[in-house]
Coordinates of C-alpha atoms in Angstrom, one line a residue:
Chain A
M185 CA 0.0 0.0 0.0
D186 CA 1.2 3.5 -0.9
N187 CA 1.7 6.2 1.7
I188 CA -1.4 8.3 2.4
E189 CA -1.5 12.1 2.8
G190 CA -4.7 14.0 3.2
K191 CA -7.0 16.2 5.2
A192 CA -8.6 14.9 8.4
W193 CA -12.4 14.9 8.7
K194 CA -13.4 14.4 12.3
F195 CA -16.5 12.5 13.5
G196 CA -17.7 11.6 17.0
D197 CA -18.2 8.3 18.8
D198 CA -20.5 5.4 17.7
V199 CA -20.9 6.5 14.1
D200 CA -23.3 3.9 12.8
T201 CA -23.7 2.5 9.4
D202 CA -27.1 4.2 8.9
A203 CA -25.2 7.5 9.2
I204 CA -22.5 6.3 6.9
I205 CA -24.9 5.2 4.2
P206 CA -28.6 5.6 5.1
A207 CA -30.9 2.7 4.1
R208 CA -32.8 5.0 1.7
Y209 CA -29.9 4.6 -0.7
L210 CA -29.5 0.8 -0.2
N211 CA -31.7 0.0 -3.2
T212 CA -28.5 0.0 -5.2
S213 CA -25.0 -1.5 -4.7
D214 CA -23.5 0.9 -7.3
S215 CA -20.4 2.3 -5.6
D216 CA -20.5 5.7 -7.3
E217 CA -24.1 6.2 -6.4
L218 CA -23.4 5.2 -2.8
A219 CA -20.4 7.6 -2.6
K220 CA -22.7 10.6 -3.3
H221 CA -24.4 9.9 0.0
C222 CA -21.4 8.9 2.1
M223 CA -21.7 10.0 5.8
E224 CA -24.9 12.0 4.8
D225 CA -26.7 11.6 8.1
A226 CA -23.6 12.5 10.1
D227 CA -22.6 15.5 7.8
P228 CA -24.7 16.1 4.8
T229 CA -22.0 18.3 3.2
F230 CA -19.2 15.6 3.5
A231 CA -19.6 13.8 0.2
G232 CA -19.5 17.1 -1.7
K233 CA -16.3 18.3 0.1
V234 CA -14.2 15.2 0.7
K235 CA -11.2 14.9 -1.7
A236 CA -9.4 11.7 -2.8
G237 CA -6.8 10.7 -0.3
D238 CA -8.6 12.3 2.7
I239 CA -8.8 10.6 6.0
I240 CA -11.7 10.1 8.4
V241 CA -10.7 10.4 12.1
A242 CA -13.5 9.2 14.4
G243 CA -14.4 8.3 17.9
K244 CA -14.8 4.8 19.4
N245 CA -17.0 2.0 17.9
F246 CA -16.9 3.4 14.3
G247 CA -19.3 1.5 12.0
C248 CA -21.6 0.1 14.6
G249 CA -25.0 -1.3 13.6
S250 CA -26.0 -2.9 10.4
S251 CA -23.7 -5.3 8.5
R252 CA -24.2 -3.4 5.2
E253 CA -21.0 -3.6 3.2
H254 CA -22.3 -0.6 1.4
A255 CA -20.7 1.4 4.2
P256 CA -17.1 0.7 3.5
I257 CA -17.9 0.7 -0.3
A258 CA -19.4 4.2 0.0
I259 CA -16.4 5.4 2.0
I260 CA -13.9 4.0 -0.5
A261 CA -15.8 5.3 -3.5
A262 CA -16.0 8.8 -1.9
G263 CA -12.2 8.9 -2.0
V264 CA -11.4 8.3 1.7
A265 CA -8.0 6.6 1.9
C266 CA -8.1 5.6 5.6
I267 CA -10.0 5.7 8.8
I268 CA -8.4 6.2 12.2
A269 CA -10.4 5.5 15.3
P270 CA -9.9 4.0 18.8
T271 CA -12.1 1.0 18.0
F272 CA -14.2 -0.3 15.2
A273 CA -17.5 -2.2 15.4
R274 CA -16.7 -5.8 14.6
I275 CA -18.7 -6.4 11.4
F276 CA -17.4 -3.1 10.0
Y277 CA -13.9 -4.2 10.9
R278 CA -14.2 -7.4 8.9
N279 CA -15.9 -5.6 6.0
A280 CA -13.2 -3.0 5.8
F281 CA -10.6 -5.6 5.3
N282 CA -12.7 -7.5 2.9
T283 CA -13.4 -4.4 0.7
G284 CA -9.8 -3.1 0.9
L285 CA -10.5 -0.1 3.1
L286 CA -7.5 0.7 5.4
I287 CA -8.5 1.2 9.0
L288 CA -6.2 2.0 11.9
E289 CA -6.8 1.7 15.6
S290 CA -5.2 4.5 17.6
A291 CA -7.0 6.1 20.5
E292 CA -4.2 8.7 20.8
A293 CA -4.3 9.8 17.2
A294 CA -8.1 9.8 17.1
K295 CA -8.1 12.1 20.0
A296 CA -5.3 14.5 19.1
I297 CA -5.8 15.0 15.4
E298 CA -8.1 18.0 14.8
D299 CA -10.6 18.5 12.0
G300 CA -8.9 19.9 8.9
H301 CA -5.4 18.9 9.9
E302 CA -3.1 17.4 7.2
V303 CA -2.3 13.8 8.1
A304 CA 0.2 11.4 6.7
V305 CA -0.1 7.6 7.2
D306 CA 2.4 4.9 6.4
P307 CA 0.3 1.7 6.1
A308 CA 3.3 -0.6 6.2
T309 CA 4.4 0.6 9.7
G310 CA 1.1 2.0 11.0
T311 CA 2.8 5.3 11.6
I312 CA 0.4 8.3 11.7
K313 CA 1.8 11.8 11.4
D314 CA -0.3 14.9 12.1
L315 CA 1.6 17.3 9.7
T316 CA -0.2 20.3 11.1
S317 CA 0.7 19.8 14.7
G318 CA 3.9 17.8 14.2
E319 CA 2.7 15.0 16.5
Q320 CA 3.3 11.3 15.6
F321 CA 1.4 8.2 16.6
K322 CA 1.6 4.5 16.1
A323 CA -1.5 2.5 15.3
Q324 CA -2.2 -1.0 16.7
P325 CA -0.5 -3.5 14.5
I326 CA -2.8 -5.2 12.0
P327 CA -3.3 -8.9 13.2
E328 CA -1.0 -11.3 11.3
F329 CA -3.9 -13.2 9.8
M330 CA -5.6 -10.1 8.5
Q331 CA -2.3 -9.0 7.0
K332 CA -2.1 -12.3 5.2
L333 CA -5.5 -11.7 3.8
L334 CA -4.5 -8.3 2.7
D335 CA -1.3 -9.7 1.1
D336 CA -3.4 -12.2 -0.8
G337 CA -5.5 -9.3 -2.2
G338 CA -8.5 -9.7 0.1
L339 CA -10.7 -12.6 1.1
I340 CA -12.1 -13.4 -2.3
E341 CA -8.6 -13.6 -3.9
H342 CA -7.4 -15.6 -0.9
W343 CA -10.1 -18.2 -1.5
R344 CA -9.7 -18.1 -5.3
K345 CA -6.1 -19.1 -4.9
R346 CA -7.0 -21.8 -2.4
L347 CA -9.8 -23.2 -4.5
A348 CA -7.6 -23.2 -7.6
S349 CA -4.8 -25.2 -6.0
Chain B
M251 CA -10.5 -25.6 32.1
G252 CA -14.1 -25.8 31.1
Q253 CA -15.6 -24.2 27.9
T254 CA -18.4 -21.9 27.3
I255 CA -21.2 -22.9 24.9
T256 CA -19.9 -20.4 22.4
E257 CA -16.4 -21.9 22.6
K258 CA -17.8 -25.5 22.3
I259 CA -19.8 -24.7 19.2
L260 CA -16.9 -23.0 17.5
A261 CA -14.5 -25.8 18.4
F262 CA -16.9 -28.4 17.1
H263 CA -17.3 -26.6 13.8
A264 CA -13.5 -26.1 13.5
G265 CA -12.9 -29.8 14.1
L266 CA -11.0 -29.1 17.3
D267 CA -11.4 -30.4 20.9
E268 CA -11.3 -27.0 22.4
V269 CA -10.6 -23.4 21.6
V270 CA -9.5 -20.4 23.6
P271 CA -10.5 -16.7 23.3
G272 CA -8.3 -14.9 20.8
Q273 CA -7.6 -18.1 18.8
L274 CA -8.1 -17.8 15.0
I275 CA -10.1 -20.7 13.6
E276 CA -11.6 -21.7 10.3
A277 CA -15.0 -23.1 10.9
R278 CA -17.6 -25.0 9.0
V279 CA -20.9 -23.1 8.7
D280 CA -24.3 -24.9 8.9
I281 CA -26.3 -22.0 7.4
A282 CA -25.3 -19.0 5.3
L283 CA -28.0 -16.4 4.7
A284 CA -28.5 -13.0 3.1
N285 CA -31.4 -10.7 2.2
D286 CA -32.3 -8.5 -0.7
V287 CA -30.0 -5.6 0.5
T288 CA -26.9 -7.7 1.2
A289 CA -27.2 -10.6 -1.2
P290 CA -26.6 -8.7 -4.5
I291 CA -23.1 -7.7 -3.3
A292 CA -22.5 -11.3 -2.0
I293 CA -23.6 -12.7 -5.3
A294 CA -21.3 -10.4 -7.3
E295 CA -18.3 -11.5 -5.1
F296 CA -19.4 -15.2 -5.3
E297 CA -19.2 -15.0 -9.1
K298 CA -15.6 -13.9 -8.9
L299 CA -14.6 -17.1 -7.1
G300 CA -14.9 -19.2 -10.2
V301 CA -16.9 -22.0 -8.6
D302 CA -19.9 -23.6 -10.3
K303 CA -22.0 -24.4 -7.2
V304 CA -22.8 -23.3 -3.7
F305 CA -21.4 -25.4 -0.8
D306 CA -24.8 -26.9 -0.1
D307 CA -28.0 -26.0 -1.9
E308 CA -30.1 -26.5 1.2
R309 CA -28.0 -24.4 3.5
V310 CA -27.6 -21.2 1.5
L311 CA -30.7 -19.2 2.4
L312 CA -31.8 -16.1 0.6
V313 CA -34.7 -14.1 2.1
P314 CA -35.9 -11.0 0.3
D315 CA -37.4 -9.2 3.3
H316 CA -36.0 -5.7 3.5
F317 CA -37.4 -3.7 0.6
T318 CA -40.1 -6.2 -0.4
P319 CA -42.8 -6.1 -1.8
N320 CA -40.4 -4.3 -4.1
K321 CA -40.6 -0.6 -3.2
D322 CA -39.2 0.8 -6.4
I323 CA -37.5 -0.2 -9.6
K324 CA -34.0 -0.3 -8.1
S325 CA -35.2 -2.6 -5.3
A326 CA -37.0 -4.8 -7.8
E327 CA -33.7 -5.2 -9.7
Q328 CA -31.9 -6.1 -6.5
S329 CA -34.6 -8.8 -5.7
K330 CA -34.3 -10.1 -9.2
I331 CA -30.6 -10.7 -8.7
L332 CA -31.5 -13.0 -5.8
R333 CA -34.2 -14.8 -7.7
D334 CA -31.9 -15.4 -10.7
F335 CA -29.2 -16.7 -8.5
V336 CA -31.6 -19.1 -6.7
K337 CA -32.7 -20.4 -10.1
K338 CA -29.2 -20.7 -11.5
Y339 CA -27.9 -22.7 -8.5
E340 CA -31.1 -24.5 -7.7
L341 CA -31.3 -23.3 -4.1
K342 CA -33.9 -25.3 -2.1
N343 CA -34.7 -22.7 0.5
Y344 CA -35.9 -19.5 -1.1
F345 CA -38.9 -17.6 0.1
E346 CA -40.8 -15.7 -2.5
I347 CA -43.4 -13.0 -1.7
G348 CA -46.4 -14.9 -0.3
R349 CA -44.0 -17.2 1.6
V350 CA -41.4 -14.7 2.8
G351 CA -41.2 -13.3 6.3
I352 CA -38.7 -11.2 8.2
E353 CA -35.7 -13.5 8.1
H354 CA -35.0 -13.8 11.8
V355 CA -38.6 -14.6 12.6
L356 CA -39.0 -16.9 9.6
L357 CA -36.0 -19.2 9.8
P358 CA -36.5 -20.3 13.4
E359 CA -40.2 -20.7 12.8
Q360 CA -39.5 -22.9 9.8
G361 CA -37.0 -25.0 11.7
L362 CA -34.2 -24.1 9.3
V363 CA -31.8 -22.8 12.1
L364 CA -31.3 -25.1 15.0
P365 CA -29.5 -25.5 18.3
G366 CA -25.8 -26.1 18.0
D367 CA -25.6 -24.6 14.5
L368 CA -22.9 -22.3 13.4
I369 CA -24.8 -19.7 11.4
I370 CA -23.6 -16.6 9.5
G371 CA -25.8 -14.1 7.9
A372 CA -25.2 -10.9 5.9
D373 CA -27.5 -9.1 8.3
S374 CA -26.4 -7.9 11.7
H375 CA -29.4 -9.3 13.5
T376 CA -28.4 -12.9 12.6
C377 CA -27.4 -13.1 16.3
T378 CA -31.1 -13.8 17.0
Y379 CA -30.6 -17.5 16.6
G380 CA -28.4 -17.6 19.7
A381 CA -31.8 -17.8 21.4
L382 CA -31.9 -21.4 20.1
G383 CA -28.5 -22.3 21.5
A384 CA -26.7 -21.7 18.2
F385 CA -23.6 -19.6 17.4
A386 CA -25.0 -17.0 15.1
T387 CA -23.4 -13.8 13.9
G388 CA -23.7 -11.1 11.3
V389 CA -21.1 -10.7 8.6
G390 CA -20.7 -8.6 5.5
S391 CA -21.5 -9.6 2.0
T392 CA -17.9 -10.6 1.1
D393 CA -17.6 -13.0 4.1
L394 CA -20.9 -14.4 3.1
A395 CA -19.9 -14.9 -0.5
A396 CA -16.8 -16.9 0.5
A397 CA -19.0 -19.0 2.8
M398 CA -21.6 -19.6 0.1
A399 CA -18.9 -21.1 -2.0
T400 CA -16.8 -22.9 0.6
G401 CA -19.0 -23.5 3.6
K402 CA -16.2 -22.0 5.7
V403 CA -15.6 -18.8 7.6
W404 CA -12.8 -17.5 9.8
F405 CA -13.3 -16.3 13.3
R406 CA -11.4 -15.0 16.2
V407 CA -12.8 -16.9 19.2
P408 CA -14.4 -14.3 21.4
D409 CA -14.3 -13.8 25.2
T410 CA -17.7 -14.3 26.8
I411 CA -19.5 -11.9 29.1
K412 CA -21.9 -13.9 31.3
I413 CA -25.1 -12.0 32.3
V414 CA -27.1 -13.7 35.1
Y415 CA -30.7 -12.6 35.5
H416 CA -32.4 -13.2 38.9
G417 CA -35.9 -12.7 40.0
K418 CA -39.4 -12.6 38.6
L419 CA -40.5 -10.2 35.9
A420 CA -43.0 -7.5 36.9
P421 CA -46.2 -7.1 34.8
W422 CA -45.7 -5.8 31.3
V423 CA -41.9 -6.6 31.4
E424 CA -40.7 -8.6 28.5
G425 CA -37.5 -10.0 27.1
K426 CA -37.2 -6.8 25.1
D427 CA -37.1 -4.8 28.4
L428 CA -34.4 -7.0 29.8
I429 CA -32.2 -6.6 26.7
L430 CA -32.8 -2.8 26.6
H431 CA -31.9 -2.6 30.3
T432 CA -28.8 -4.7 29.7
I433 CA -27.6 -2.6 26.7
G434 CA -28.1 0.4 29.0
I435 CA -25.6 -1.2 31.4
L436 CA -23.1 -2.4 28.7
K437 CA -23.5 0.6 26.4
V438 CA -23.3 0.2 22.6
D439 CA -19.7 -1.0 22.5
G440 CA -19.6 -2.8 25.9
A441 CA -19.4 -6.2 24.3
L442 CA -17.3 -5.3 21.3
Y443 CA -15.7 -8.5 19.8
Q444 CA -17.2 -10.5 22.7
A445 CA -20.0 -13.1 23.2
I446 CA -22.9 -12.5 25.5
E447 CA -24.2 -15.5 27.4
M448 CA -27.6 -14.9 29.0
T449 CA -28.5 -17.1 31.9
G450 CA -30.1 -17.3 35.3
E451 CA -33.5 -18.2 36.8
T452 CA -35.3 -15.5 34.9
I453 CA -34.1 -16.8 31.5
D454 CA -34.9 -20.4 32.6
T455 CA -38.6 -19.5 32.5
L456 CA -38.5 -16.9 29.7
P457 CA -40.5 -18.1 26.6
M458 CA -38.7 -18.4 23.2
Y459 CA -40.1 -15.2 21.8
G460 CA -38.6 -13.2 24.7
R461 CA -35.3 -15.0 24.3
M462 CA -35.3 -14.2 20.6
S463 CA -35.9 -10.5 21.4
M464 CA -32.9 -10.6 23.7
A465 CA -30.4 -12.5 21.5
N466 CA -31.6 -10.3 18.5
M467 CA -30.2 -7.1 20.2
A468 CA -26.9 -8.5 21.4
I469 CA -25.4 -6.7 18.4
E470 CA -26.6 -3.4 19.8
A471 CA -24.0 -3.8 22.6
G472 CA -21.4 -4.6 19.9
A473 CA -21.4 -8.3 20.6
K474 CA -20.3 -10.9 18.2
N475 CA -23.1 -13.2 19.3
G476 CA -25.7 -13.5 22.1
I477 CA -26.5 -17.0 23.3
I478 CA -28.8 -18.9 25.6
I479 CA -28.1 -22.5 26.6
P480 CA -30.9 -24.7 25.2
D481 CA -33.3 -26.3 27.6
E482 CA -36.8 -27.8 27.6
I483 CA -38.3 -24.5 26.4
T484 CA -36.0 -24.5 23.5
L485 CA -36.7 -28.1 22.7
D486 CA -40.5 -27.6 22.9
Y487 CA -40.0 -24.9 20.2
V488 CA -37.5 -26.8 18.1
R489 CA -38.8 -30.4 18.1
P490 CA -42.0 -29.9 15.9
R491 CA -40.1 -27.6 13.5
A492 CA -36.7 -29.1 13.0
K493 CA -36.0 -30.2 9.4
R494 CA -32.7 -32.0 10.3
D495 CA -30.7 -33.2 13.3
Y496 CA -29.3 -30.8 15.8
K497 CA -26.9 -30.8 18.7
L498 CA -27.3 -29.4 22.2
F499 CA -24.3 -27.7 23.7
T500 CA -23.9 -26.3 27.2
S501 CA -21.4 -24.3 29.2
D502 CA -19.2 -26.1 31.7
S503 CA -19.5 -25.0 35.3
D504 CA -15.8 -24.1 35.3
A505 CA -15.9 -22.2 32.0
A506 CA -14.0 -18.9 32.0
Y507 CA -15.8 -15.6 31.5
C508 CA -14.1 -12.2 31.0
R509 CA -16.9 -10.5 32.9
T510 CA -20.0 -11.5 34.9
I511 CA -22.9 -9.2 35.4
E512 CA -25.7 -10.0 37.8
I513 CA -29.1 -8.3 37.2
D514 CA -32.0 -8.4 39.6
V515 CA -35.0 -8.1 37.2
S516 CA -37.7 -7.7 39.9
S517 CA -37.4 -4.0 40.0
I518 CA -37.1 -3.4 36.3
R519 CA -40.0 -1.6 34.6
P520 CA -40.7 -1.6 30.9
Q521 CA -37.9 0.2 29.2
V522 CA -37.8 2.9 26.5
A523 CA -34.6 3.6 24.6
Y524 CA -34.3 7.3 23.7
P525 CA -32.8 8.4 20.4
P526 CA -30.2 8.2 19.0
L527 CA -28.7 5.0 20.5
P528 CA -30.2 1.8 21.9
D529 CA -28.3 2.1 25.1
K530 CA -30.2 5.2 26.2
S531 CA -32.8 3.1 28.0
R532 CA -34.9 4.6 30.8
S533 CA -38.0 3.3 32.6
V534 CA -41.3 3.8 30.8
D535 CA -42.5 5.9 33.8
Q536 CA -39.7 8.4 33.1
A537 CA -40.7 8.4 29.5
A538 CA -44.4 8.9 30.3
A539 CA -43.5 11.7 32.7
D540 CA -41.5 13.4 29.9
K541 CA -44.7 13.7 27.9
I542 CA -43.2 12.8 24.6
E543 CA -45.8 13.2 21.8
I544 CA -45.5 10.8 18.9
D545 CA -46.8 10.5 15.3
Q546 CA -46.3 6.9 14.6
V547 CA -46.1 3.5 16.3
V548 CA -44.5 0.4 14.6
I549 CA -45.2 -3.0 16.1
G550 CA -43.2 -5.8 14.4
S551 CA -39.7 -6.4 13.2
C552 CA -37.1 -9.2 13.8
T553 CA -37.1 -8.1 17.4
N554 CA -40.8 -8.2 18.2
G555 CA -42.6 -9.6 15.2
R556 CA -43.8 -13.0 16.7
I557 CA -47.3 -14.0 17.5
E558 CA -46.8 -13.5 21.2
D559 CA -45.8 -9.9 20.5
F560 CA -49.0 -9.3 18.7
R561 CA -51.1 -10.9 21.5
L562 CA -49.4 -8.5 23.9
A563 CA -50.2 -5.5 21.7
A564 CA -53.8 -6.7 21.2
S565 CA -54.3 -7.1 24.9
V566 CA -53.6 -3.4 25.3
L567 CA -55.4 -2.3 22.1
K568 CA -58.6 -4.3 22.6
G569 CA -61.6 -2.0 22.5
K570 CA -59.4 1.1 22.0
K571 CA -58.6 3.3 19.1
A572 CA -55.3 4.9 18.0
A573 CA -55.1 8.6 18.9
P574 CA -56.1 11.2 16.3
Y575 CA -53.4 11.6 13.6
M576 CA -51.6 8.5 14.9
R577 CA -50.3 6.1 12.3
L578 CA -50.3 2.7 14.0
L579 CA -48.5 0.1 11.9
I580 CA -48.8 -3.7 12.7
I581 CA -46.2 -5.8 10.8
P582 CA -46.5 -9.5 11.4
G583 CA -43.1 -11.2 11.0
T584 CA -44.2 -14.0 8.7
Q585 CA -47.2 -15.3 6.8
D586 CA -47.8 -17.9 9.6
V587 CA -47.8 -15.1 12.2
Y588 CA -50.3 -13.2 10.0
R589 CA -52.5 -16.3 9.7
Q590 CA -52.4 -16.9 13.4
M591 CA -53.3 -13.2 14.1
I592 CA -56.4 -13.7 11.9
K593 CA -57.4 -17.1 13.6
E594 CA -57.1 -15.6 17.1
G595 CA -59.1 -12.5 16.2
L596 CA -56.1 -10.2 16.7
T597 CA -56.5 -8.6 13.3
E598 CA -60.1 -7.6 14.2
I599 CA -58.8 -5.9 17.3
F600 CA -56.1 -4.1 15.3
L601 CA -58.5 -3.0 12.6
D602 CA -61.0 -1.8 15.2
A603 CA -58.1 0.2 16.7
E604 CA -57.6 1.8 13.2
A605 CA -54.2 0.2 12.8
L606 CA -52.8 -0.5 9.4
I607 CA -51.7 -4.1 9.0
S608 CA -48.7 -4.5 6.7
P609 CA -47.4 -7.5 4.9
P610 CA -44.4 -9.1 6.5
T611 CA -41.4 -6.9 5.8
C612 CA -38.5 -5.1 7.5
G613 CA -40.1 -2.0 5.9
P614 CA -39.9 1.1 8.2
C615 CA -37.5 -0.4 10.8
L616 CA -34.5 0.6 8.7
G617 CA -36.3 3.5 7.0
G618 CA -36.9 1.4 3.9
H619 CA -40.5 1.9 3.1
M620 CA -44.1 1.3 4.5
G621 CA -44.0 4.1 7.1
I622 CA -41.2 6.6 6.8
L623 CA -41.0 9.6 9.1
A624 CA -40.9 13.3 8.1
A625 CA -38.6 15.8 9.7
G626 CA -39.6 16.5 13.3
E627 CA -41.7 13.4 13.6
R628 CA -41.4 10.9 16.3
A629 CA -42.2 7.2 16.5
V630 CA -42.3 4.5 19.2
A631 CA -41.2 1.2 17.6
T632 CA -40.7 -2.3 18.8
T633 CA -37.7 -2.5 16.5
N634 CA -34.0 -2.6 17.5
R635 CA -32.3 0.7 16.4
N636 CA -33.0 4.3 17.0
F637 CA -30.0 5.8 15.2
V638 CA -30.3 9.2 13.6
G639 CA -32.5 8.9 10.5
R640 CA -33.1 5.2 11.1
M641 CA -36.8 5.4 10.2
G642 CA -36.7 8.3 7.8
H643 CA -35.7 11.9 7.9
P644 CA -32.5 12.6 9.8
E645 CA -34.4 15.0 12.0
S646 CA -37.0 12.4 12.9
E647 CA -36.7 10.3 16.1
V648 CA -37.3 6.7 17.1
Y649 CA -38.0 5.5 20.7
L650 CA -37.6 1.7 21.2
S651 CA -40.0 -0.2 23.5
N652 CA -41.8 -3.5 23.9
P653 CA -45.2 -4.1 22.1
A654 CA -47.4 -3.3 25.1
V655 CA -45.7 0.1 25.6
A656 CA -45.9 0.8 21.9
A657 CA -49.6 -0.1 21.8
A658 CA -50.4 2.1 24.9
S659 CA -48.5 4.9 23.3
A660 CA -50.5 4.6 20.1
V661 CA -53.7 5.0 22.1
L662 CA -52.6 8.0 24.0
G663 CA -50.5 9.7 21.3
R664 CA -47.6 10.0 23.6
I665 CA -45.2 7.6 25.2
A666 CA -47.4 5.9 27.8
T667 CA -47.3 3.0 30.3
P668 CA -49.6 0.0 29.6
E669 CA -51.2 0.6 32.9
E670 CA -52.5 4.0 31.7
V671 CA -54.5 2.2 29.0
V672 CA -55.5 -1.2 30.3

């Protein structure tokens, strides 16, 4: 994964998947369509303002609620490169890995980084730098098994290889 | 060291003698299910795997229940993807409109999910089946796609929180109230990545529908699964329905728990969870005192869409009418529930109360259709989530309750206690 540098968009605790992509838009799984409504019920202006490579910095339990994979799909299609939060809801956590959305757990970074700060992330080391404040953080390491799935190109590629051999 | 029921079911399905919390396992699934919102993505991912069949044509269950009867052209196209897939792979368990119900009411009722099963569903409320003594958990569409093809899924074995309920339930207090009260203690992330095992003398006598309401909302505390050890009550429910063999697991007396919470239920009153999170539960007396005026009441959903839930609502609504300008929606969970409502005269009571009786659907619970709220409107619902915009406009509000409180609130036009009406 390439290094990431973008603007931080801050959200609070317990951002649920209904806020990330409301059910009124779930009559499609088209990623570009979903992207137009990304985070709409948390910040209706977000989808219009976010730029490719930007970073969501949120509070605890990000992605709680529904299992809808439309949530990480909408976030990726909106251009978000990475989410930093103290914790992620468990289904969202799996879905993020399965859809290729980089998520990093760091309570310190999630607290310290302010809205609008420029942030750089090195996915290989989990290093998070707040370029505006100069602070640096280290995310929780990605579990070895999840890293292997990522290295394989995701769950579907992992199984495709296994089924072919 | 002993094992919890969750650990035993996971170990059994991973072909291991035992597992420990934190261990990564690859487990065999008994059932993989999805609905009309999540299956289209799962089907697209499945087709990338290059397999020519599902792992078992009787164990991949597709239930079009969310936006059905099709609410618009896009939803119709989503449902059609399911139907075409079912035809192509000759799946044996598919529920067309006319047979379909809300998945987590339908599948236990039809004996398709059973004690001891390992069940994954691309729907977060798949945890409902823990009420039967199964390990059941929600996953995303991609995890489901891999399981549809391989019959396998990976898990990190969770720690278990044991919740022991003591005492006798007060009048009008239901399984729904116990779980709302519990989520109020745990908070929405209090069981993150963990299992919740619900036990104790109160659970020993709690009927299946109440157990299903409880396991259903384990996810609202962030849990991986909620589970109740199967007993005679479970078997009375399962025996006449089961379509195949099943296995009973239990927790050992020396099993290890990461946390134990003891709850005396005798002083618990019916609960109301205030928006915008299911953990904002308060007593119905507090909610009644707050004089919260409402515009709509929804009775149904995978949490409270079973026949007993409608008996409870009818016992409050009998001889009463919904308040002026109140939209009272009754949504039976399945066709069998609907039929039973008619047989028992409940539909008559609801029609006399000027309720609208909807076909079985998730409908308004997730703000899909069949009862969406405008800005500034409030609903009391027997559903499971009250997030911002959950039932419609982001400036609308949802209060969660049991069916008796919902029915009483429909009559008085504000959040009310059942005692105020009956």
